[in-house]
């Protein structure tokens, strides 16, 4: 799935450059929803890549003040702020990365709108939760967005290329003269 | 469109030193010190915060400023201007101060007057960065900064001239190579003036008329004699030559980026590029290191590490990492450049050794390598550009002051999906540059079949660019953003 979307980004890039109108979704890295917020006795940071469709949430827990309980379970609940859908919960999987404890959850957003996100931490030693709001990212770039961002690169590339060729011709011309 | 000035054989240039305000500032005798002082203060704050502040990387000035802001700003300035980091380098502030009291008399050993030692240090820094997870360790990051200060101080207190910058500093080597793609260089304004010049103060230093043995303004400490200086290699933009020239004949001139990589004249203080195997090796490490450093921040690296650990039946990271480094920085370049050089030799009219051929064409990889570094570092920089605000607020709050308010952790930077487009743009531009340079080298060297010679080097650039695009498209681990850096 991910590879397919990656392939489609290259596809998009090429296609837009030749002014055809198809666009597809992007794959971008996550950004922080909040950092080092105290939730119960935990210090929690939540990062998200909120694409419409499959969105990712990373919950990073700090072990600074006390060891994390072994039975800790993390869940992410999402619901449109408008309330048009009931809240849906998704379990987060623990990932062991160097020097941090991280839980990752994949949730589903069906539309580009504001969603309320609930981070729930459960263990025998107590439960805690916090909420935040996130805007689900529209699926992919608009054609004009892509043009606006890529035109400067194209322009620089053309000017650079022409200047290099001219300089080269001039130099070899001088050499042969 | 660029206009060529046929008399000087140069594009009509913009001279930054002739711009109002900026020019005046840069030409001021104490400009360098003035610019170094704030960076020195920031560096000291980073060290203190790294050693005594929060252990969590995204909350610490040492990690945030080093791995997000410093690296990103560095490549941006190199892209849009030139090697201005070396101009403002805080390590040199302390060193210059010490030089007022300590006057070294020794020369750097002849055997070490090349780039091999600094290449090793460059690789060591890349390796240590991965091994000690420097992006996640304020403490180790602070020690790294301390080591740079100490290295500059000790080496330049023992050895004459700018030994640390020219032969040791890994950041300097990175800047020298990247600056070959920069749009500005420190250069002579009018070569006719230099022809008439008798004193050559730009290299010898300006002396007091009443005491000709006393140097009142040093000349170029990196042995770059302005009239024969070509391009940005080894130039720290220190502007000593600007201060020393009695005819105000040195400027910071605009030029065609990367063009210096095509030409192969005898360069003052550098020599002939095609004969400098150490410089070619530096360029290769620069280009392949860019790919390795970017690859190390995406999730497939964990899979690879795990597989290698299983294969070698080891449980520690060191041998696995060493293997990956050897693969990316030795085996892969030797193989790929070897193949390209072998094809070149077989279609070329020139009789050159395989190593010499590879050494000559390796310079064409610089634009692409720089494009990959740019893509990588600008990603962290642009997506986290405002993170220094909450981290600074938190640092000030730790000192018990509420003067800058509560940390606004929501301040981050540009949307990652937009920045990702920039990443593609940088790599594509780098690829274009490498293709242009390799074709120009081929056409300069091969009058009969330049295209045949160009093809293997174009293929190599395309292969590396494809690998870079692939890396960009991989899901990044959290280390790739503010919680750490890749
Ligand atoms: S740059 Fe200035 S000091 Fe150096 S040779 Fe030219 S005129 Fe003389
Ligand atoms: S003195 Fe040397 S290193 Fe400094 S700016 Fe001039 S040429 Fe560059």
mmCIF file of N, CA and C in Angstrom, chain B residues 60-141:
data_model
loop_
_atom_site.group_PDB
_atom_site.id
_atom_site.type_symbol
_atom_site.label_atom_id
_atom_site.label_comp_id
_atom_site.label_asym_id
_atom_site.label_seq_id
_atom_site.Cartn_x
_atom_site.Cartn_y
_atom_site.Cartn_z
ATOM 1 N N UNK B 60 15.976 19.981 24.231
ATOM 2 C CA UNK B 60 17.304 20.485 24.554
ATOM 3 C C UNK B 60 17.859 21.346 23.419
ATOM 4 N N UNK B 61 18.479 22.446 23.787
ATOM 5 C CA UNK B 61 19.036 23.356 22.781
ATOM 6 C C UNK B 61 20.168 22.705 21.997
ATOM 7 N N UNK B 62 20.962 21.877 22.665
ATOM 8 C CA UNK B 62 22.119 21.273 21.985
ATOM 9 C C UNK B 62 21.655 20.441 20.790
ATOM 10 N N UNK B 63 20.721 19.560 21.018
ATOM 11 C CA UNK B 63 20.259 18.680 19.938
ATOM 12 C C UNK B 63 19.397 19.430 18.923
ATOM 13 N N UNK B 64 18.475 20.261 19.435
ATOM 14 C CA UNK B 64 17.564 20.952 18.515
ATOM 15 C C UNK B 64 18.335 21.894 17.590
ATOM 16 N N UNK B 65 19.168 22.728 18.193
ATOM 17 C CA UNK B 65 19.867 23.707 17.354
ATOM 18 C C UNK B 65 20.916 23.046 16.459
ATOM 19 N N UNK B 66 21.579 22.023 16.974
ATOM 20 C CA UNK B 66 22.612 21.383 16.148
ATOM 21 C C UNK B 66 21.997 20.620 14.984
ATOM 22 N N UNK B 67 21.072 19.721 15.312
ATOM 23 C CA UNK B 67 20.631 18.766 14.286
ATOM 24 C C UNK B 67 19.471 19.263 13.440
ATOM 25 N N UNK B 68 18.778 20.281 13.885
ATOM 26 C CA UNK B 68 17.696 20.818 13.051
ATOM 27 C C UNK B 68 18.108 22.151 12.428
ATOM 28 N N UNK B 69 18.544 23.078 13.268
ATOM 29 C CA UNK B 69 18.756 24.434 12.756
ATOM 30 C C UNK B 69 20.128 24.647 12.134
ATOM 31 N N UNK B 70 21.162 24.242 12.850
ATOM 32 C CA UNK B 70 22.498 24.526 12.329
ATOM 33 C C UNK B 70 22.706 23.858 10.970
ATOM 34 N N UNK B 71 22.416 22.549 10.894
ATOM 35 C CA UNK B 71 22.681 21.835 9.638
ATOM 36 C C UNK B 71 21.838 22.399 8.504
ATOM 37 N N UNK B 72 20.568 22.699 8.815
ATOM 38 C CA UNK B 72 19.680 23.209 7.775
ATOM 39 C C UNK B 72 20.111 24.580 7.293
ATOM 40 N N UNK B 73 20.423 25.469 8.270
ATOM 41 C CA UNK B 73 20.840 26.822 7.893
ATOM 42 C C UNK B 73 22.135 26.757 7.095
ATOM 43 N N UNK B 74 23.002 25.853 7.503
ATOM 44 C CA UNK B 74 24.294 25.716 6.815
ATOM 45 C C UNK B 74 24.105 25.421 5.324
ATOM 46 N N UNK B 75 23.300 24.405 5.019
ATOM 47 C CA UNK B 75 23.147 24.039 3.606
ATOM 48 C C UNK B 75 22.367 25.096 2.828
ATOM 49 N N UNK B 76 21.440 25.770 3.512
ATOM 50 C CA UNK B 76 20.684 26.833 2.837
ATOM 51 C C UNK B 76 21.617 27.991 2.460
ATOM 52 N N UNK B 77 22.469 28.366 3.398
ATOM 53 C CA UNK B 77 23.387 29.474 3.120
ATOM 54 C C UNK B 77 24.370 29.067 2.024
ATOM 55 N N UNK B 78 24.822 27.829 2.063
ATOM 56 C CA UNK B 78 25.713 27.351 0.999
ATOM 57 C C UNK B 78 24.997 27.393 -0.351
ATOM 58 N N UNK B 79 23.728 27.058 -0.344
ATOM 59 C CA UNK B 79 22.968 27.037 -1.591
ATOM 60 C C UNK B 79 22.762 28.445 -2.140
ATOM 61 N N UNK B 80 22.394 29.362 -1.273
ATOM 62 C CA UNK B 80 22.025 30.688 -1.762
ATOM 63 C C UNK B 80 23.173 31.686 -1.787
ATOM 64 N N UNK B 81 24.237 31.399 -1.050
ATOM 65 C CA UNK B 81 25.326 32.381 -1.007
ATOM 66 C C UNK B 81 26.684 31.699 -1.148
ATOM 67 N N UNK B 82 27.201 31.159 -0.076
ATOM 68 C CA UNK B 82 28.529 30.551 -0.135
ATOM 69 C C UNK B 82 28.923 30.070 1.244
ATOM 70 N N UNK B 83 30.227 29.916 1.453
ATOM 71 C CA UNK B 83 30.697 29.331 2.703
ATOM 72 C C UNK B 83 30.722 30.370 3.826
ATOM 73 N N UNK B 84 29.566 30.925 4.127
ATOM 74 C CA UNK B 84 29.523 31.952 5.165
ATOM 75 C C UNK B 84 29.544 31.353 6.564
ATOM 76 N N UNK B 85 29.330 30.034 6.664
ATOM 77 C CA UNK B 85 29.455 29.466 8.014
ATOM 78 C C UNK B 85 30.888 29.604 8.507
ATOM 79 N N UNK B 86 31.855 29.276 7.629
ATOM 80 C CA UNK B 86 33.248 29.379 8.068
ATOM 81 C C UNK B 86 33.581 30.817 8.455
ATOM 82 N N UNK B 87 32.986 31.777 7.746
ATOM 83 C CA UNK B 87 33.212 33.185 8.100
ATOM 84 C C UNK B 87 32.782 33.453 9.539
ATOM 85 N N UNK B 88 31.620 32.898 9.902
ATOM 86 C CA UNK B 88 31.062 33.207 11.220
ATOM 87 C C UNK B 88 31.384 32.133 12.263
ATOM 88 N N UNK B 89 32.245 31.199 11.915
ATOM 89 C CA UNK B 89 32.503 30.018 12.762
ATOM 90 C C UNK B 89 32.907 30.390 14.199
ATOM 91 N N UNK B 90 32.148 29.943 15.187
ATOM 92 C CA UNK B 90 32.477 30.308 16.569
ATOM 93 C C UNK B 90 33.768 29.650 17.076
ATOM 94 N N UNK B 91 34.134 28.483 16.481
ATOM 95 C CA UNK B 91 35.376 27.832 16.925
ATOM 96 C C UNK B 91 36.569 28.753 16.675
ATOM 97 N N UNK B 92 36.460 29.539 15.593
ATOM 98 C CA UNK B 92 37.574 30.400 15.222
ATOM 99 C C UNK B 92 37.665 31.647 16.104
ATOM 100 N N UNK B 93 36.586 31.987 16.763
ATOM 101 C CA UNK B 93 36.631 33.174 17.635
ATOM 102 C C UNK B 93 37.620 32.929 18.776
ATOM 103 N N UNK B 94 37.453 31.771 19.407
ATOM 104 C CA UNK B 94 38.330 31.406 20.523
ATOM 105 C C UNK B 94 39.761 31.242 20.030
ATOM 106 N N UNK B 95 39.890 30.621 18.884
ATOM 107 C CA UNK B 95 41.210 30.372 18.311
ATOM 108 C C UNK B 95 41.901 31.695 17.966
ATOM 109 N N UNK B 96 41.157 32.626 17.371
ATOM 110 C CA UNK B 96 41.753 33.916 17.016
ATOM 111 C C UNK B 96 42.169 34.699 18.253
ATOM 112 N N UNK B 97 41.369 34.569 19.291
ATOM 113 C CA UNK B 97 41.687 35.236 20.553
ATOM 114 C C UNK B 97 42.988 34.657 21.124
ATOM 115 N N UNK B 98 43.081 33.343 21.085
ATOM 116 C CA UNK B 98 44.286 32.678 21.613
ATOM 117 C C UNK B 98 45.516 33.064 20.799
ATOM 118 N N UNK B 99 45.319 33.205 19.489
ATOM 119 C CA UNK B 99 46.453 33.552 18.619
ATOM 120 C C UNK B 99 47.056 34.923 18.960
ATOM 121 N N UNK B 100 46.307 35.727 19.720
ATOM 122 C CA UNK B 100 46.870 37.024 20.138
ATOM 123 C C UNK B 100 47.984 36.808 21.161
ATOM 124 N N UNK B 101 47.921 35.662 21.855
ATOM 125 C CA UNK B 101 48.927 35.398 22.894
ATOM 126 C C UNK B 101 49.861 34.258 22.505
ATOM 127 N N UNK B 102 49.339 33.336 21.730
ATOM 128 C CA UNK B 102 50.138 32.165 21.353
ATOM 129 C C UNK B 102 50.510 32.295 19.880
ATOM 130 N N UNK B 103 51.786 32.202 19.590
ATOM 131 C CA UNK B 103 52.222 32.336 18.199
ATOM 132 C C UNK B 103 52.910 31.056 17.759
ATOM 133 N N UNK B 104 52.149 30.155 17.171
ATOM 134 C CA UNK B 104 52.736 28.857 16.798
ATOM 135 C C UNK B 104 53.844 29.023 15.762
ATOM 136 N N UNK B 105 54.819 28.132 15.851
ATOM 137 C CA UNK B 105 55.941 28.225 14.912
ATOM 138 C C UNK B 105 56.060 26.977 14.040
ATOM 139 N N UNK B 106 55.326 25.934 14.404
ATOM 140 C CA UNK B 106 55.457 24.684 13.651
ATOM 141 C C UNK B 106 54.560 24.676 12.419
ATOM 142 N N UNK B 107 55.016 23.924 11.428
ATOM 143 C CA UNK B 107 54.170 23.673 10.260
ATOM 144 C C UNK B 107 53.493 22.321 10.414
ATOM 145 N N UNK B 108 52.320 22.208 9.914
ATOM 146 C CA UNK B 108 51.587 20.929 9.884
ATOM 147 C C UNK B 108 52.453 19.926 9.111
ATOM 148 N N UNK B 109 52.631 18.695 9.621
ATOM 149 C CA UNK B 109 53.520 17.737 8.946
ATOM 150 C C UNK B 109 53.190 17.597 7.458
ATOM 151 N N UNK B 110 54.231 17.570 6.667
ATOM 152 C CA UNK B 110 54.053 17.523 5.212
ATOM 153 C C UNK B 110 53.171 16.350 4.784
ATOM 154 N N UNK B 111 53.383 15.214 5.458
ATOM 155 C CA UNK B 111 52.635 14.016 5.063
ATOM 156 C C UNK B 111 51.117 14.173 5.284
ATOM 157 N N UNK B 112 50.777 15.074 6.169
ATOM 158 C CA UNK B 112 49.350 15.266 6.469
ATOM 159 C C UNK B 112 48.741 16.449 5.709
ATOM 160 N N UNK B 113 49.525 17.051 4.824
ATOM 161 C CA UNK B 113 48.983 18.221 4.102
ATOM 162 C C UNK B 113 48.139 17.773 2.913
ATOM 163 N N UNK B 114 47.071 17.138 3.227
ATOM 164 C CA UNK B 114 46.109 16.673 2.224
ATOM 165 C C UNK B 114 44.787 16.438 2.957
ATOM 166 N N UNK B 115 43.851 15.829 2.284
ATOM 167 C CA UNK B 115 42.525 15.692 2.896
ATOM 168 C C UNK B 115 42.295 14.326 3.540
ATOM 169 N N UNK B 116 43.265 13.443 3.511
ATOM 170 C CA UNK B 116 42.996 12.082 4.006
ATOM 171 C C UNK B 116 42.595 12.080 5.475
ATOM 172 N N UNK B 117 43.312 12.847 6.268
ATOM 173 C CA UNK B 117 43.007 12.869 7.702
ATOM 174 C C UNK B 117 41.602 13.427 7.944
ATOM 175 N N UNK B 118 41.286 14.529 7.261
ATOM 176 C CA UNK B 118 39.958 15.126 7.480
ATOM 177 C C UNK B 118 38.840 14.248 6.913
ATOM 178 N N UNK B 119 39.151 13.489 5.857
ATOM 179 C CA UNK B 119 38.139 12.549 5.350
ATOM 180 C C UNK B 119 37.837 11.520 6.440
ATOM 181 N N UNK B 120 38.907 11.010 7.076
ATOM 182 C CA UNK B 120 38.702 10.021 8.143
ATOM 183 C C UNK B 120 37.839 10.622 9.251
ATOM 184 N N UNK B 121 38.137 11.865 9.613
ATOM 185 C CA UNK B 121 37.341 12.489 10.677
ATOM 186 C C UNK B 121 35.889 12.694 10.243
ATOM 187 N N UNK B 122 35.709 13.040 8.990
ATOM 188 C CA UNK B 122 34.361 13.221 8.448
ATOM 189 C C UNK B 122 33.564 11.909 8.582
ATOM 190 N N UNK B 123 34.221 10.813 8.209
ATOM 191 C CA UNK B 123 33.559 9.508 8.311
ATOM 192 C C UNK B 123 33.324 9.163 9.783
ATOM 193 N N UNK B 124 34.293 9.469 10.628
ATOM 194 C CA UNK B 124 34.135 9.176 12.059
ATOM 195 C C UNK B 124 32.926 9.936 12.619
ATOM 196 N N UNK B 125 32.782 11.202 12.233
ATOM 197 C CA UNK B 125 31.634 11.972 12.739
ATOM 198 C C UNK B 125 30.316 11.349 12.264
ATOM 199 N N UNK B 126 30.276 10.964 10.989
ATOM 200 C CA UNK B 126 29.054 10.323 10.476
ATOM 201 C C UNK B 126 28.772 9.024 11.236
ATOM 202 N N UNK B 127 29.848 8.291 11.505
ATOM 203 C CA UNK B 127 29.699 6.992 12.179
ATOM 204 C C UNK B 127 29.238 7.176 13.626
ATOM 205 N N UNK B 128 29.916 8.079 14.309
ATOM 206 C CA UNK B 128 29.588 8.324 15.717
ATOM 207 C C UNK B 128 28.148 8.832 15.842
ATOM 208 N N UNK B 129 27.755 9.620 14.872
ATOM 209 C CA UNK B 129 26.397 10.157 14.849
ATOM 210 C C UNK B 129 25.365 9.015 14.888
ATOM 211 N N UNK B 130 25.653 7.969 14.101
ATOM 212 C CA UNK B 130 24.729 6.836 14.069
ATOM 213 C C UNK B 130 24.907 5.948 15.308
ATOM 214 N N UNK B 131 26.149 5.718 15.666
ATOM 215 C CA UNK B 131 26.441 4.756 16.726
ATOM 216 C C UNK B 131 25.919 5.248 18.072
ATOM 217 N N UNK B 132 26.193 6.514 18.369
ATOM 218 C CA UNK B 132 25.758 7.054 19.657
ATOM 219 C C UNK B 132 24.389 7.731 19.576
ATOM 220 N N UNK B 133 23.702 7.581 18.462
ATOM 221 C CA UNK B 133 22.399 8.234 18.285
ATOM 222 C C UNK B 133 22.494 9.703 18.707
ATOM 223 N N UNK B 134 23.438 10.390 18.112
ATOM 224 C CA UNK B 134 23.701 11.766 18.563
ATOM 225 C C UNK B 134 22.468 12.652 18.512
ATOM 226 N N UNK B 135 21.611 12.423 17.527
ATOM 227 C CA UNK B 135 20.411 13.256 17.392
ATOM 228 C C UNK B 135 19.527 13.142 18.630
ATOM 229 N N UNK B 136 19.697 12.039 19.377
ATOM 230 C CA UNK B 136 18.843 11.835 20.549
ATOM 231 C C UNK B 136 19.602 12.083 21.847
ATOM 232 N N UNK B 137 20.832 12.527 21.760
ATOM 233 C CA UNK B 137 21.630 12.662 22.971
ATOM 234 C C UNK B 137 22.200 14.075 23.133
ATOM 235 N N UNK B 138 21.543 14.898 23.937
ATOM 236 C CA UNK B 138 22.069 16.244 24.184
ATOM 237 C C UNK B 138 23.487 16.202 24.770
ATOM 238 N N UNK B 139 23.729 15.238 25.638
ATOM 239 C CA UNK B 139 25.019 15.160 26.330
ATOM 240 C C UNK B 139 26.147 14.924 25.333
ATOM 241 N N UNK B 140 25.979 13.913 24.475
ATOM 242 C CA UNK B 140 27.020 13.629 23.488
ATOM 243 C C UNK B 140 27.139 14.747 22.456
ATOM 244 N N UNK B 141 26.014 15.356 22.127
ATOM 245 C CA UNK B 141 26.061 16.469 21.169
ATOM 246 C C UNK B 141 26.871 17.620 21.751
#
